[in-house]
Coordinates of C-alpha atoms in Angstrom, one line a residue:
M1496 CA 0.0 0.0 0.0
T1497 CA 1.9 3.0 -1.3
S1498 CA -0.1 5.5 0.8
L1499 CA 1.0 3.7 3.9
T1500 CA 4.6 4.0 2.9
Q1501 CA 4.1 7.7 2.3
R1502 CA 2.5 8.3 5.6
S1503 CA 5.1 6.2 7.4
S1504 CA 7.8 8.5 6.0
G1505 CA 6.5 11.0 8.6
L1506 CA 8.2 8.9 11.3
V1507 CA 11.7 9.9 10.2
Q1508 CA 14.8 8.7 11.8
R1509 CA 16.7 11.3 13.8
R1510 CA 19.6 11.7 16.1
T1511 CA 18.5 13.7 19.1
E1512 CA 20.4 14.9 22.1
A1513 CA 18.5 12.5 24.3
S1514 CA 21.4 10.1 24.7
R1515 CA 23.8 12.8 25.8
N1516 CA 21.2 14.3 28.1
A1517 CA 20.5 10.9 29.7
A1518 CA 24.2 10.4 30.2
D1519 CA 24.6 13.8 31.8
K1520 CA 21.7 13.0 34.2
E1521 CA 23.2 9.7 35.0
R1522 CA 26.6 11.2 35.9
A1523 CA 24.9 13.9 38.0
A1524 CA 22.8 11.3 39.8
G1525 CA 25.9 9.1 40.4
G1526 CA 27.2 11.5 43.0
G1527 CA 24.1 11.4 45.1
G1528 CA 24.6 7.9 46.5
G1529 CA 20.8 7.4 46.7
N1530 CA 19.5 4.3 48.3
G1531 CA 17.6 1.7 46.3
E1532 CA 14.6 1.6 48.6
D1533 CA 14.1 5.4 48.4
D1534 CA 14.3 5.2 44.6
A1535 CA 11.7 2.4 44.5
Q1536 CA 9.4 4.4 46.8
G1537 CA 9.9 7.5 44.6
R1538 CA 8.8 5.5 41.5
R1539 CA 5.7 4.3 43.4
D1540 CA 4.8 7.9 44.4
E1541 CA 5.3 9.0 40.8
Q1542 CA 3.0 6.3 39.6
D1543 CA 0.4 7.3 42.2
D1544 CA 0.6 10.9 41.0
D1545 CA 0.1 9.8 37.4
D1546 CA -3.0 7.9 38.4
K1547 CA -4.4 10.8 40.4
G1548 CA -3.9 13.1 37.4
D1549 CA -6.3 11.1 35.3
S1550 CA -9.3 12.7 37.1
K1551 CA -12.6 13.7 35.5
E1552 CA -11.6 17.3 35.6
T1553 CA -8.7 16.8 33.3
R1554 CA -9.9 13.9 31.2
L1555 CA -9.4 14.8 27.5
T1556 CA -11.2 13.7 24.4
L1557 CA -9.2 12.0 21.6
M1558 CA -9.2 15.2 19.5
E1559 CA -7.9 17.2 22.4
E1560 CA -5.1 14.7 23.0
V1561 CA -4.1 14.9 19.3
L1562 CA -4.1 18.7 19.5
L1563 CA -2.1 18.6 22.7
L1564 CA 0.5 16.2 21.2
G1565 CA 0.9 18.7 18.4
L1566 CA 1.7 21.6 20.7
K1567 CA 5.3 22.3 21.6
D1568 CA 5.9 23.4 25.2
R1569 CA 7.0 26.9 24.2
E1570 CA 5.0 27.1 20.9
V1571 CA 2.3 29.8 20.5
I1572 CA -0.2 28.8 18.8
C1573 CA -21.2 6.0 14.7
K1574 CA -22.6 3.4 16.4
S1575 CA -24.8 5.5 18.8
D1576 CA -26.4 8.8 18.3
A1577 CA -26.7 9.5 22.0
P1578 CA -25.2 12.8 23.1
T1579 CA -21.6 12.5 24.2
G1580 CA -21.4 15.8 26.1
D1581 CA -18.7 17.1 23.7
V1582 CA -19.9 19.9 21.5
L1583 CA -17.8 18.9 18.5
L1584 CA -18.7 15.3 18.6
D1585 CA -22.4 16.0 19.1
E1586 CA -22.3 18.3 16.2
A1587 CA -20.8 15.6 14.0
L1588 CA -23.3 13.0 15.3
K1589 CA -26.2 15.3 14.5
H1590 CA -25.1 15.5 10.9
V1591 CA -24.7 11.8 10.7
K1592 CA -28.1 11.1 12.2
E1593 CA -30.0 13.5 10.0
T1594 CA -28.4 12.6 6.7
Q1595 CA -30.2 10.1 4.4
P1596 CA -29.1 8.1 2.6
P1597 CA -26.2 7.4 4.9
E1598 CA -22.7 8.4 3.8
T1599 CA -19.6 6.2 4.1
V1600 CA -16.9 6.8 6.8
Q1601 CA -14.6 8.1 4.1
N1602 CA -17.2 10.5 2.9
W1603 CA -17.9 11.8 6.4
I1604 CA -14.3 12.5 7.1
E1605 CA -14.0 14.5 3.9
L1606 CA -17.3 16.3 4.6
L1607 CA -16.7 17.2 8.2
S1608 CA -13.1 18.3 7.5
G1609 CA -14.2 20.4 4.6
E1610 CA -12.2 18.4 2.0
T1611 CA -15.1 18.2 -0.5
W1612 CA -15.6 20.0 -3.8
N1613 CA -19.4 19.7 -3.6
P1614 CA -20.8 23.2 -2.8
L1615 CA -24.1 21.7 -1.7
K1616 CA -22.4 19.9 1.2
L1617 CA -20.1 22.6 2.6
H1618 CA -22.5 23.1 5.5
Y1619 CA -21.3 19.8 6.9
Q1620 CA -17.8 21.2 7.6
L1621 CA -17.0 21.5 11.3
R1622 CA -15.9 25.1 11.8
N1623 CA -12.9 26.4 13.8
V1624 CA -12.1 23.0 15.1
R1625 CA -8.6 23.8 16.4
E1626 CA -9.7 27.0 18.2
R1627 CA -12.7 25.2 19.8
L1628 CA -10.5 22.3 21.0
A1629 CA -8.0 24.9 22.3
K1630 CA -10.8 26.6 24.3
N1631 CA -11.8 23.3 25.8
L1632 CA -8.2 22.7 26.9
V1633 CA -8.2 26.2 28.4
E1634 CA -11.4 25.4 30.4
K1635 CA -9.7 22.2 31.7
G1636 CA -6.6 24.1 32.8
V1637 CA -4.2 22.6 30.3
L1638 CA -3.7 25.7 28.1
T1639 CA -4.1 29.4 28.8
T1640 CA -5.2 32.3 26.6
E1641 CA -3.0 35.2 25.7
K1642 CA -3.0 38.1 23.3
Q1643 CA 0.2 38.7 21.3
N1644 CA 0.8 41.8 19.3
F1645 CA 2.1 41.3 15.7
L1646 CA 2.7 44.9 14.6
L1647 CA -0.6 45.6 12.9
F1648 CA -2.9 43.2 14.7
D1649 CA -3.4 41.2 17.9
M1650 CA -3.6 37.5 17.8
T1651 CA -5.2 35.2 20.4
T1652 CA -2.8 32.4 21.4
H1653 CA -3.1 29.4 23.7
P1654 CA 0.3 28.5 25.2
L1655 CA 0.7 25.3 27.3
T1656 CA 0.2 26.0 31.0
N1657 CA 0.0 22.5 32.6
N1658 CA 2.9 20.4 31.3
N1659 CA 2.2 17.5 33.7
I1660 CA -0.9 16.5 31.7
K1661 CA 1.0 16.6 28.4
Q1662 CA 3.9 14.6 29.9
R1663 CA 1.4 11.9 31.2
L1664 CA -0.1 11.8 27.7
I1665 CA 3.4 11.4 26.1
K1666 CA 4.3 8.7 28.6
K1667 CA 1.1 6.8 27.8
V1668 CA 1.8 6.8 24.1
Q1669 CA 5.4 5.8 24.6
E1670 CA 4.5 2.9 26.9
A1671 CA 1.9 1.6 24.5
V1672 CA 4.6 0.8 21.9
L1673 CA 7.4 0.0 24.4
D1674 CA 6.9 -1.4 27.9
K1675 CA 3.3 -2.3 27.4
W1676 CA 3.4 -3.5 23.8
V1677 CA 1.2 -6.6 23.3
N1678 CA 2.0 -7.2 19.6
D1679 CA -1.7 -7.5 18.8
P1680 CA -3.9 -4.5 18.0
H1681 CA -7.0 -6.4 19.2
R1682 CA -5.6 -6.7 22.7
M1683 CA -4.6 -3.1 22.9
D1684 CA -6.8 -0.5 24.5
K1685 CA -9.0 0.7 21.7
R1686 CA -8.9 4.3 22.6
L1687 CA -5.1 4.3 22.8
L1688 CA -4.9 2.4 19.5
A1689 CA -7.2 5.1 17.9
L1690 CA -5.0 7.8 19.4
I1691 CA -1.9 6.4 17.8
Y1692 CA -3.5 6.2 14.4
L1693 CA -5.0 9.7 14.6
A1694 CA -1.8 11.2 16.0
H1695 CA 0.1 9.7 13.1
A1696 CA -2.4 10.9 10.5
S1697 CA -2.1 14.3 12.0
D1698 CA 1.7 14.2 11.9
V1699 CA 2.1 14.8 15.7
L1700 CA 3.0 11.3 16.8
E1701 CA 6.7 12.1 16.3
N1702 CA 6.4 14.6 19.1
A1703 CA 5.7 11.8 21.6
F1704 CA 8.8 9.8 20.4
A1705 CA 11.3 12.7 20.1
P1706 CA 12.4 12.5 23.8
L1707 CA 13.3 8.8 23.5
L1708 CA 16.8 7.4 23.4
D1709 CA 17.8 6.3 19.9
E1710 CA 17.3 2.6 20.6
Q1711 CA 13.9 3.2 22.1
Y1712 CA 12.9 5.5 19.2
D1713 CA 13.8 2.9 16.6
L1714 CA 11.8 0.2 18.4
A1715 CA 8.8 2.5 18.9
T1716 CA 8.7 3.6 15.2
K1717 CA 9.2 0.0 14.1
R1718 CA 6.1 -1.1 16.1
V1719 CA 4.0 1.8 14.8
R1720 CA 4.9 0.8 11.3
Q1721 CA 3.6 -2.7 12.1
L1722 CA 0.3 -1.1 13.0
L1723 CA 0.3 1.0 9.8
D1724 CA 1.0 -2.1 7.7
L1725 CA -2.1 -3.9 8.9
D1726 CA -4.9 -4.3 6.4
P1727 CA -8.0 -2.6 8.0
E1728 CA -10.3 -4.7 5.8
V1729 CA -8.8 -7.9 7.2
E1730 CA -8.7 -6.6 10.8
C1731 CA -12.4 -5.5 10.9
L1732 CA -13.4 -9.1 10.1
K1733 CA -11.8 -10.5 13.2
A1734 CA -13.9 -11.6 16.2
G1735 CA -14.6 -8.8 18.7
T1736 CA -13.2 -6.1 16.6
N1737 CA -14.4 -2.4 16.5
E1738 CA -15.6 -1.9 12.9
V1739 CA -15.9 1.8 13.1
L1740 CA -12.3 2.1 14.3
W1741 CA -10.9 0.1 11.4
A1742 CA -13.1 2.0 9.0
V1743 CA -11.6 5.3 10.2
V1744 CA -8.1 3.8 9.9
A1745 CA -8.8 2.7 6.4
A1746 CA -9.9 6.2 5.5
F1747 CA -6.8 7.8 6.9
T1748 CA -4.3 5.2 5.4
K1749 CA -5.8 4.6 2.0

């Protein structure tokens, strides 16, 4: 599948300063003479903090997570028609529910994103998606709102304000293809699997892997390629699968 090869090229090889930074930290830590029991307790406390951070107040939607992965720390910048509580998702569901005859998943992605040449269907496009997602993240305390002056005009920006939430998200994505890799997409958490595919399609998955050491980076990108090389039409026929998920994957990787 040539399109998969083209999309996979977004996960480019790189040589970061991660190895050197890690070595510096190790040398600095070597002089501390810390005790193993204290280190273990520290790791447990850190894990507890991560678990507490996944509270309802800061729980993010998939689209918000994809947007958050795309933000640099210092960068300015349907199976059921039941309401989800998320304005963007409910707007999309309303279109899907009221449209007859039904459209395909591929068509809905094109319509809702505005990638259609049919002037009669432009009303389906979801407007100002990035700005609306950013405002949701502001309400959840992840971003903040600032005004920046660019000579002739002011621009509203949304810098990152809570880096802990972003770091937990990055850690979750990294662990999915490293420490917690199960080598079977049907045994992976479906939401996390969807996040990996959507982040790759949005060209922001690289941001989660950039801090890794070179060996870890190579392994992570290799496993992502394994996911990208899967045939969605084959996977959706397997027992207990999520057909909508694989239909979306097919639309983004065709």
